[in-house]
Amino acid sequence: MTVRTLAAATAVALCLGHTATAQEYNLSLAHWVPATHPLQVLGMEPWMQSITEESGGRITFTVYPAQQLGAAADHYDMARDGIADIAFINPGYQPGRFPILAAAELPFLFANATGAVRGLTEWYQQGGYDDMEMGDVYFCMALTHDPGTMHGKEPILVPEDVRGRTVRPANATEARFVNLLGGASVQVPAPAMREVLSNGTADITQSPWQSLYIFGADTLVTHHLDMPFYASINGFVMNRGMIDGMPEDLRTIMTNHCSPEAAETMSTGWAGAEAAGRASIAADPAHTMHTPNAEQVALWQAAAEPLTAEWLALMASQGRDGEAMLQGLRDALARYDGLYGQ
């Protein structure tokens, strides 16, 4: 073999080697909950395993939990900018940035985290709302926990019990609700709830049940409003360059795992784990559950009505038919038995 032939053969071999490497992907997945959180253990890990198996090992993952790559509120931008290939986000940590999806944050809308999150993902994707406000990433799916509630250092039973208190809300919509009720909001991500409760910055936190244990707040709040109060909307988003640059067969595997059905599957284990936390709290004599009657529930719902009016006004200011959009969301939730009070 001549030197020239050898050089050409080497170049071809290097090119082939590069092509093979380029079609094998180790994707970074960043999130801000502990690695032991049920969302990772029961949701993310089976999801990643399924993708790895279907791709024949050509897609693998490295997980960066507990804000290792950035603060909770920064995860959307991390996926947009390629700091992470996939990120778990809470859009409500960036108030006003994703106003359409914020409709799902309205209180007393979600009955559960399973059928409801399937309906939400379907509504957001099929309506094209994901491209409208998250077009600089690839929106994979919405995720949520079993509906959360308020947990305080003192009893909470009616809206008046929030007046004069300081609350760590779950998202921007709930922060607005707290303000409407005469309370003050201290908006920090869930991993910081223990800190603001322990140092006296907050009297009340919003949280699903098991997360009180996960984030170490269970010893700090001993009074619990026993009703499905809100859903904190989360989601998976992906770096658009990453997903668009994949070969078609691998891209199809990834997008098939980004669907309303995948959203329900991903959220199911998390929802069950959070719901189990309620039983633990209820069995602990150090804690008191406050269950509102029908009249008290009606007080909460009436107090929340201005939030819907504000959202509709915001949509109108953008030239959108908010009534039709919100009805579409309710219909999607009801289609999968996820609408509160249906």
C-alpha positions as a LaTeX table, in Angstrom:
\begin{tabular}{lrrr}
\hline
Residue & $x$ (\AA) & $y$ (\AA) & $z$ (\AA) \\
\hline
Met1 & 0.00 & 0.00 & 0.00 \\
Thr2 & 1.39 & 3.36 & $-0.99$ \\
Val3 & 1.72 & 6.23 & 1.45 \\
Arg4 & $-1.04$ & 8.07 & $-0.42$ \\
Thr5 & $-3.34$ & 5.01 & $-0.32$ \\
Leu6 & $-2.56$ & 4.46 & 3.35 \\
Ala7 & $-3.40$ & 8.08 & 4.11 \\
Ala8 & $-6.67$ & 7.81 & 2.22 \\
Ala9 & $-7.61$ & 4.59 & 4.00 \\
Thr10 & $-6.81$ & 6.17 & 7.36 \\
Ala11 & $-8.97$ & 9.19 & 6.54 \\
Val12 & $-11.89$ & 6.93 & 5.60 \\
Ala13 & $-11.49$ & 4.94 & 8.78 \\
Leu14 & $-11.41$ & 8.09 & 10.87 \\
Cys15 & $-14.47$ & 9.39 & 9.08 \\
Leu16 & $-16.36$ & 6.15 & 9.67 \\
Gly17 & $-15.32$ & 6.15 & 13.28 \\
His18 & $-16.55$ & 9.72 & 13.71 \\
Thr19 & $-19.88$ & 8.83 & 12.11 \\
Ala20 & $-20.41$ & 5.92 & 14.48 \\
Thr21 & $-19.56$ & 8.10 & 17.46 \\
Ala22 & $-21.84$ & 10.89 & 16.26 \\
Gln23 & $-24.78$ & 8.48 & 16.22 \\
Glu24 & $-24.25$ & 7.41 & 19.82 \\
Tyr25 & $-25.55$ & 9.88 & 22.34 \\
Asn26 & $-24.96$ & 10.26 & 26.03 \\
Leu27 & $-27.55$ & 12.84 & 27.02 \\
Ser28 & $-27.32$ & 14.98 & 30.11 \\
Leu29 & $-30.54$ & 15.21 & 32.12 \\
Ala30 & $-30.60$ & 17.96 & 34.73 \\
His31 & $-33.14$ & 18.38 & 37.51 \\
Trp32 & $-33.38$ & 20.05 & 40.89 \\
Val33 & $-34.87$ & 17.42 & 43.22 \\
Pro34 & $-32.79$ & 14.85 & 45.14 \\
Ala35 & $-31.58$ & 11.76 & 43.30 \\
Thr36 & $-33.73$ & 9.70 & 45.67 \\
His37 & $-36.89$ & 11.64 & 44.77 \\
Pro38 & $-39.71$ & 9.40 & 43.47 \\
Leu39 & $-39.82$ & 11.41 & 40.26 \\
Gln40 & $-36.31$ & 10.22 & 39.40 \\
Val41 & $-36.58$ & 6.72 & 40.81 \\
Leu42 & $-40.11$ & 5.87 & 39.64 \\
Gly43 & $-40.40$ & 8.16 & 36.63 \\
Met44 & $-37.18$ & 9.32 & 35.03 \\
Glu45 & $-35.19$ & 6.10 & 35.43 \\
Pro46 & $-37.75$ & 3.80 & 33.73 \\
Trp47 & $-38.19$ & 6.44 & 31.00 \\
Met48 & $-34.44$ & 6.57 & 30.34 \\
Gln49 & $-34.13$ & 2.78 & 30.45 \\
Ser50 & $-36.90$ & 2.41 & 27.87 \\
Ile51 & $-35.16$ & 4.82 & 25.51 \\
Thr52 & $-31.80$ & 3.10 & 25.96 \\
Glu53 & $-33.33$ & $-0.30$ & 25.26 \\
Glu54 & $-35.28$ & 0.83 & 22.20 \\
Ser55 & $-32.21$ & 2.53 & 20.78 \\
Gly56 & $-30.08$ & $-0.58$ & 21.22 \\
Gly57 & $-27.85$ & 1.29 & 23.62 \\
Arg58 & $-27.17$ & 4.15 & 21.21 \\
Ile59 & $-28.84$ & 6.64 & 23.58 \\
Thr60 & $-27.69$ & 6.68 & 27.19 \\
Phe61 & $-28.02$ & 9.26 & 29.94 \\
Thr62 & $-26.08$ & 10.99 & 32.67 \\
Val63 & $-28.30$ & 12.51 & 35.36 \\
Tyr64 & $-27.41$ & 15.68 & 37.24 \\
Pro65 & $-29.83$ & 15.95 & 40.18 \\
Ala66 & $-30.22$ & 18.43 & 43.02 \\
Gln67 & $-29.34$ & 21.60 & 41.06 \\
Gln68 & $-25.85$ & 20.33 & 40.18 \\
Leu69 & $-25.80$ & 22.20 & 36.87 \\
Gly70 & $-27.76$ & 25.25 & 37.96 \\
Ala71 & $-30.52$ & 26.68 & 40.10 \\
Ala72 & $-34.05$ & 25.31 & 39.78 \\
Ala73 & $-35.37$ & 28.45 & 38.09 \\
Asp74 & $-32.59$ & 28.30 & 35.45 \\
His75 & $-33.32$ & 24.84 & 34.08 \\
Tyr76 & $-35.36$ & 26.00 & 31.09 \\
Asp77 & $-32.53$ & 28.24 & 29.94 \\
Met78 & $-30.03$ & 25.48 & 30.59 \\
Ala79 & $-31.83$ & 23.28 & 28.05 \\
Arg80 & $-32.20$ & 26.17 & 25.62 \\
Asp81 & $-28.49$ & 27.00 & 25.81 \\
Gly82 & $-27.23$ & 23.42 & 25.70 \\
Ile83 & $-25.92$ & 23.32 & 29.27 \\
Ala84 & $-28.18$ & 20.29 & 29.61 \\
Asp85 & $-29.67$ & 18.20 & 26.83 \\
Ile86 & $-32.85$ & 17.59 & 28.86 \\
Ala87 & $-34.09$ & 19.60 & 31.82 \\
Phe88 & $-36.85$ & 19.22 & 34.36 \\
Ile89 & $-38.48$ & 22.63 & 34.70 \\
Asn90 & $-41.08$ & 24.41 & 36.79 \\
Pro91 & $-42.35$ & 27.23 & 34.54 \\
Gly92 & $-43.96$ & 28.88 & 37.56 \\
Tyr93 & $-40.50$ & 29.68 & 38.93 \\
Gln94 & $-40.23$ & 32.31 & 36.18 \\
Pro95 & $-43.36$ & 34.45 & 36.66 \\
Gly96 & $-44.96$ & 35.77 & 33.50 \\
Arg97 & $-42.70$ & 33.97 & 31.06 \\
Phe98 & $-45.08$ & 31.15 & 30.08 \\
Pro99 & $-48.55$ & 32.68 & 30.47 \\
Ile100 & $-50.48$ & 30.09 & 28.45 \\
Leu101 & $-49.22$ & 27.12 & 30.46 \\
Ala102 & $-49.93$ & 29.12 & 33.62 \\
Ala103 & $-53.62$ & 28.36 & 33.07 \\
Ala104 & $-52.92$ & 24.92 & 34.52 \\
Glu105 & $-51.71$ & 26.54 & 37.75 \\
Leu106 & $-55.18$ & 27.89 & 38.55 \\
Pro107 & $-56.43$ & 26.39 & 41.83 \\
Phe108 & $-59.12$ & 23.70 & 41.91 \\
Leu109 & $-58.50$ & 22.54 & 38.35 \\
Phe110 & $-56.59$ & 19.26 & 38.74 \\
Ala111 & $-58.22$ & 16.26 & 40.39 \\
Asn112 & $-55.10$ & 14.12 & 40.11 \\
Ala113 & $-51.66$ & 13.99 & 38.53 \\
Thr114 & $-52.22$ & 11.09 & 36.14 \\
Gly115 & $-55.10$ & 11.63 & 33.75 \\
Ala116 & $-54.84$ & 15.38 & 34.34 \\
Val117 & $-51.23$ & 15.66 & 33.23 \\
Arg118 & $-52.02$ & 13.55 & 30.18 \\
Gly119 & $-54.80$ & 15.95 & 29.29 \\
Leu120 & $-52.61$ & 18.97 & 29.94 \\
Thr121 & $-49.80$ & 17.67 & 27.70 \\
Glu122 & $-52.28$ & 16.89 & 24.94 \\
Trp123 & $-53.85$ & 20.37 & 25.17 \\
Tyr124 & $-50.51$ & 22.17 & 25.19 \\
Gln125 & $-48.97$ & 20.18 & 22.34 \\
Gln126 & $-51.98$ & 19.75 & 20.05 \\
Gly127 & $-53.00$ & 23.39 & 20.46 \\
Gly128 & $-49.53$ & 24.45 & 19.37 \\
Tyr129 & $-49.11$ & 26.41 & 22.58 \\
Asp130 & $-45.75$ & 24.76 & 23.23 \\
Asp131 & $-44.35$ & 26.27 & 20.03 \\
Met132 & $-45.89$ & 29.65 & 20.85 \\
Glu133 & $-44.09$ & 30.11 & 24.16 \\
Met134 & $-41.41$ & 27.40 & 24.28 \\
Gly135 & $-40.31$ & 27.40 & 20.68 \\
Asp136 & $-36.63$ & 27.77 & 21.52 \\
Val137 & $-36.62$ & 24.30 & 23.09 \\
Tyr138 & $-38.36$ & 21.01 & 22.30 \\
Phe139 & $-41.26$ & 20.61 & 24.73 \\
Cys140 & $-41.41$ & 16.94 & 25.67 \\
Met141 & $-44.21$ & 16.68 & 28.22 \\
Ala142 & $-45.85$ & 18.27 & 31.22 \\
Leu143 & $-45.41$ & 16.63 & 34.61 \\
Thr144 & $-46.99$ & 17.16 & 37.98 \\
His145 & $-47.45$ & 15.67 & 41.41 \\
Asp146 & $-50.56$ & 14.57 & 43.26 \\
Pro147 & $-52.40$ & 17.83 & 44.04 \\
Gly148 & $-50.75$ & 19.75 & 46.85 \\
Thr149 & $-52.12$ & 21.95 & 49.59 \\
Met150 & $-51.16$ & 24.37 & 52.38 \\
His151 & $-49.19$ & 23.30 & 55.43 \\
Gly152 & $-48.65$ & 25.71 & 58.31 \\
Lys153 & $-47.33$ & 26.25 & 61.79 \\
Glu154 & $-50.89$ & 27.19 & 62.85 \\
Pro155 & $-54.34$ & 25.97 & 61.69 \\
Ile156 & $-55.49$ & 26.74 & 58.12 \\
Leu157 & $-59.12$ & 26.03 & 57.27 \\
Val158 & $-60.59$ & 29.05 & 55.44 \\
Pro159 & $-59.11$ & 31.83 & 53.27 \\
Glu160 & $-59.09$ & 34.26 & 56.19 \\
Asp161 & $-56.50$ & 32.04 & 57.90 \\
Val162 & $-53.92$ & 33.17 & 55.32 \\
Arg163 & $-54.38$ & 36.87 & 56.05 \\
Gly164 & $-51.29$ & 38.33 & 57.70 \\
Arg165 & $-49.26$ & 35.13 & 57.18 \\
Thr166 & $-46.19$ & 34.63 & 55.04 \\
Val167 & $-46.44$ & 31.76 & 52.57 \\
Arg168 & $-43.95$ & 29.91 & 50.39 \\
Pro169 & $-46.12$ & 29.41 & 47.29 \\
Ala170 & $-45.64$ & 26.66 & 44.73 \\
Asn171 & $-45.60$ & 28.95 & 41.70 \\
Ala172 & $-46.35$ & 32.47 & 40.52 \\
Thr173 & $-50.11$ & 31.90 & 40.28 \\
Glu174 & $-50.26$ & 30.66 & 43.85 \\
Ala175 & $-48.13$ & 33.62 & 44.93 \\
Arg176 & $-50.75$ & 35.92 & 43.43 \\
Phe177 & $-53.47$ & 33.95 & 45.26 \\
Val178 & $-51.66$ & 34.41 & 48.57 \\
Asn179 & $-51.53$ & 38.16 & 47.96 \\
Leu180 & $-55.25$ & 38.25 & 47.12 \\
Leu181 & $-55.94$ & 36.53 & 50.46 \\
Gly182 & $-54.03$ & 39.18 & 52.37 \\
Gly183 & $-50.87$ & 37.15 & 52.89 \\
Ala184 & $-47.31$ & 37.81 & 51.84 \\
Ser185 & $-45.51$ & 35.42 & 49.50 \\
Val186 & $-41.88$ & 34.34 & 49.66 \\
Gln187 & $-41.30$ & 32.50 & 46.41 \\
Val188 & $-38.42$ & 30.05 & 46.60 \\
Pro189 & $-38.09$ & 26.60 & 44.98 \\
Ala190 & $-39.15$ & 23.50 & 46.87 \\
Pro191 & $-35.58$ & 22.61 & 47.96 \\
Ala192 & $-35.50$ & 25.87 & 49.94 \\
Met193 & $-38.81$ & 25.45 & 51.77 \\
Arg194 & $-37.21$ & 24.07 & 54.93 \\
Glu195 & $-34.87$ & 27.04 & 55.16 \\
Val196 & $-37.57$ & 29.70 & 54.92 \\
Leu197 & $-39.76$ & 27.84 & 57.41 \\
Ser198 & $-36.97$ & 27.26 & 59.91 \\
Asn199 & $-35.66$ & 30.81 & 59.87 \\
Gly200 & $-39.13$ & 32.31 & 60.26 \\
Thr201 & $-39.32$ & 33.84 & 56.79 \\
Ala202 & $-42.42$ & 31.74 & 56.06 \\
Asp203 & $-45.28$ & 30.53 & 58.27 \\
Ile204 & $-46.91$ & 28.34 & 55.63 \\
Thr205 & $-45.67$ & 26.34 & 52.67 \\
Gln206 & $-47.50$ & 24.89 & 49.72 \\
Ser207 & $-46.42$ & 21.37 & 48.96 \\
Pro208 & $-47.64$ & 17.91 & 48.05 \\
Trp209 & $-47.62$ & 15.59 & 51.04 \\
Gln210 & $-44.53$ & 13.39 & 50.69 \\
Ser211 & $-42.40$ & 16.37 & 49.69 \\
Leu212 & $-42.68$ & 17.63 & 53.25 \\
Tyr213 & $-40.51$ & 14.65 & 54.19 \\
Ile214 & $-38.31$ & 14.81 & 51.10 \\
Phe215 & $-37.35$ & 18.43 & 51.72 \\
Gly216 & $-37.24$ & 18.17 & 55.52 \\
Ala217 & $-40.23$ & 20.38 & 56.31 \\
Asp218 & $-42.36$ & 17.77 & 58.09 \\
Thr219 & $-41.18$ & 18.81 & 61.57 \\
Leu220 & $-41.76$ & 22.51 & 60.90 \\
Val221 & $-45.40$ & 22.55 & 59.75 \\
Thr222 & $-47.89$ & 20.54 & 61.78 \\
His223 & $-51.25$ & 21.86 & 60.53 \\
His224 & $-52.52$ & 20.78 & 57.12 \\
Leu225 & $-55.40$ & 21.92 & 54.91 \\
Asp226 & $-56.76$ & 18.55 & 53.80 \\
Met227 & $-58.01$ & 19.25 & 50.29 \\
Pro228 & $-56.61$ & 19.06 & 46.72 \\
Phe229 & $-55.68$ & 22.70 & 46.40 \\
Tyr230 & $-53.36$ & 23.17 & 43.42 \\
Ala231 & $-51.06$ & 21.44 & 40.97 \\
Ser232 & $-47.54$ & 22.72 & 40.41 \\
Ile233 & $-46.89$ & 22.30 & 36.71 \\
Asn234 & $-43.50$ & 20.94 & 35.75 \\
Gly235 & $-42.15$ & 19.46 & 32.56 \\
Phe236 & $-39.37$ & 18.05 & 30.45 \\
Val237 & $-37.81$ & 20.24 & 27.77 \\
Met238 & $-34.93$ & 19.36 & 25.45 \\
Asn239 & $-32.26$ & 21.28 & 23.63 \\
Arg240 & $-33.67$ & 21.77 & 20.16 \\
Gly241 & $-30.32$ & 21.45 & 18.40 \\
Met242 & $-29.72$ & 18.13 & 20.11 \\
Ile243 & $-33.07$ & 16.60 & 19.16 \\
Asp244 & $-33.06$ & 18.04 & 15.62 \\
Gly245 & $-29.51$ & 16.80 & 15.02 \\
Met246 & $-30.26$ & 13.18 & 15.79 \\
Pro247 & $-30.64$ & 10.59 & 13.04 \\
Glu248 & $-34.28$ & 10.07 & 12.18 \\
Asp249 & $-34.59$ & 6.68 & 13.88 \\
Leu250 & $-33.21$ & 7.96 & 17.20 \\
Arg251 & $-35.18$ & 11.18 & 16.98 \\
Thr252 & $-38.34$ & 9.11 & 16.53 \\
Ile253 & $-37.55$ & 7.09 & 19.65 \\
Met254 & $-37.09$ & 10.28 & 21.65 \\
Thr255 & $-40.25$ & 11.97 & 20.37 \\
Asn256 & $-42.29$ & 8.80 & 20.94 \\
His257 & $-41.28$ & 9.12 & 24.59 \\
Cys258 & $-42.56$ & 12.70 & 24.61 \\
Ser259 & $-46.32$ & 12.31 & 24.52 \\
Pro260 & $-49.47$ & 12.63 & 26.63 \\
Glu261 & $-49.25$ & 8.93 & 27.41 \\
Ala262 & $-45.62$ & 9.28 & 28.50 \\
Ala263 & $-46.59$ & 12.21 & 30.73 \\
Glu264 & $-49.14$ & 10.07 & 32.56 \\
Thr265 & $-46.70$ & 7.19 & 32.93 \\
Met266 & $-43.92$ & 9.47 & 34.17 \\
Ser267 & $-46.17$ & 11.14 & 36.75 \\
Thr268 & $-47.91$ & 8.02 & 38.08 \\
Gly269 & $-45.21$ & 6.80 & 40.45 \\
Trp270 & $-44.53$ & 10.32 & 41.70 \\
Ala271 & $-48.25$ & 10.88 & 42.33 \\
Gly272 & $-48.55$ & 7.66 & 44.30 \\
Ala273 & $-45.53$ & 8.47 & 46.43 \\
Glu274 & $-46.83$ & 11.95 & 47.22 \\
Ala275 & $-50.29$ & 10.62 & 48.09 \\
Ala276 & $-48.71$ & 8.09 & 50.46 \\
Gly277 & $-47.22$ & 11.00 & 52.38 \\
Arg278 & $-50.72$ & 12.08 & 53.37 \\
Ala279 & $-51.30$ & 8.78 & 55.14 \\
Ser280 & $-48.03$ & 9.21 & 57.02 \\
Ile281 & $-48.96$ & 12.71 & 58.14 \\
Ala282 & $-52.47$ & 11.62 & 59.15 \\
Ala283 & $-51.08$ & 8.80 & 61.29 \\
Asp284 & $-48.65$ & 11.06 & 63.14 \\
Pro285 & $-50.13$ & 12.47 & 66.39 \\
Ala286 & $-47.85$ & 15.49 & 66.09 \\
His287 & $-49.82$ & 16.62 & 63.04 \\
Thr288 & $-53.38$ & 17.90 & 62.66 \\
Met289 & $-55.45$ & 17.59 & 59.51 \\
His290 & $-58.03$ & 20.31 & 58.90 \\
Thr291 & $-60.70$ & 19.13 & 56.45 \\
Pro292 & $-62.99$ & 21.89 & 55.15 \\
Asn293 & $-66.72$ & 21.29 & 54.78 \\
Ala294 & $-68.64$ & 22.16 & 51.61 \\
Glu295 & $-69.25$ & 25.74 & 52.70 \\
Gln296 & $-65.57$ & 26.27 & 53.44 \\
Val297 & $-64.54$ & 24.74 & 50.12 \\
Ala298 & $-66.89$ & 27.20 & 48.42 \\
Leu299 & $-65.12$ & 30.06 & 50.21 \\
Trp300 & $-61.77$ & 28.93 & 48.81 \\
Gln301 & $-63.18$ & 28.57 & 45.30 \\
Ala302 & $-64.81$ & 32.00 & 45.42 \\
Ala303 & $-61.56$ & 33.53 & 46.64 \\
Ala304 & $-59.74$ & 32.01 & 43.66 \\
Glu305 & $-62.14$ & 33.37 & 41.01 \\
Pro306 & $-60.16$ & 36.60 & 40.42 \\
Leu307 & $-57.19$ & 34.50 & 39.29 \\
Thr308 & $-59.19$ & 33.10 & 36.39 \\
Ala309 & $-60.48$ & 36.55 & 35.50 \\
Glu310 & $-56.91$ & 37.89 & 35.49 \\
Trp311 & $-55.70$ & 35.07 & 33.25 \\
Leu312 & $-58.57$ & 35.65 & 30.80 \\
Ala313 & $-57.79$ & 39.36 & 30.72 \\
Leu314 & $-54.14$ & 38.61 & 30.02 \\
Met315 & $-55.07$ & 36.33 & 27.11 \\
Ala316 & $-57.41$ & 39.01 & 25.74 \\
Ser317 & $-54.59$ & 41.56 & 25.89 \\
Gln318 & $-52.58$ & 39.21 & 23.67 \\
Gly319 & $-55.44$ & 38.81 & 21.20 \\
Arg320 & $-56.28$ & 35.28 & 22.31 \\
Asp321 & $-59.65$ & 33.71 & 23.08 \\
Gly322 & $-58.94$ & 32.77 & 26.68 \\
Glu323 & $-62.42$ & 31.38 & 27.30 \\
Ala324 & $-62.03$ & 28.89 & 24.47 \\
Met325 & $-58.49$ & 28.01 & 25.53 \\
Leu326 & $-59.48$ & 27.41 & 29.14 \\
Gln327 & $-62.50$ & 25.37 & 28.10 \\
Gly328 & $-60.23$ & 23.31 & 25.88 \\
Leu329 & $-58.00$ & 22.62 & 28.86 \\
Arg330 & $-60.94$ & 21.64 & 31.04 \\
Asp331 & $-62.25$ & 19.34 & 28.30 \\
Ala332 & $-58.83$ & 17.68 & 27.97 \\
Leu333 & $-58.59$ & 17.14 & 31.73 \\
Ala334 & $-62.12$ & 15.72 & 31.85 \\
Arg335 & $-61.39$ & 13.40 & 28.93 \\
Tyr336 & $-58.92$ & 11.53 & 31.16 \\
Asp337 & $-60.84$ & 11.88 & 34.46 \\
Gly338 & $-58.49$ & 14.58 & 35.67 \\
Leu339 & $-60.82$ & 17.57 & 36.16 \\
Tyr340 & $-61.51$ & 18.71 & 39.70 \\
Gly341 & $-65.11$ & 18.18 & 40.75 \\
Gln342 & $-66.21$ & 16.38 & 37.57 \\
\hline
\end{tabular}
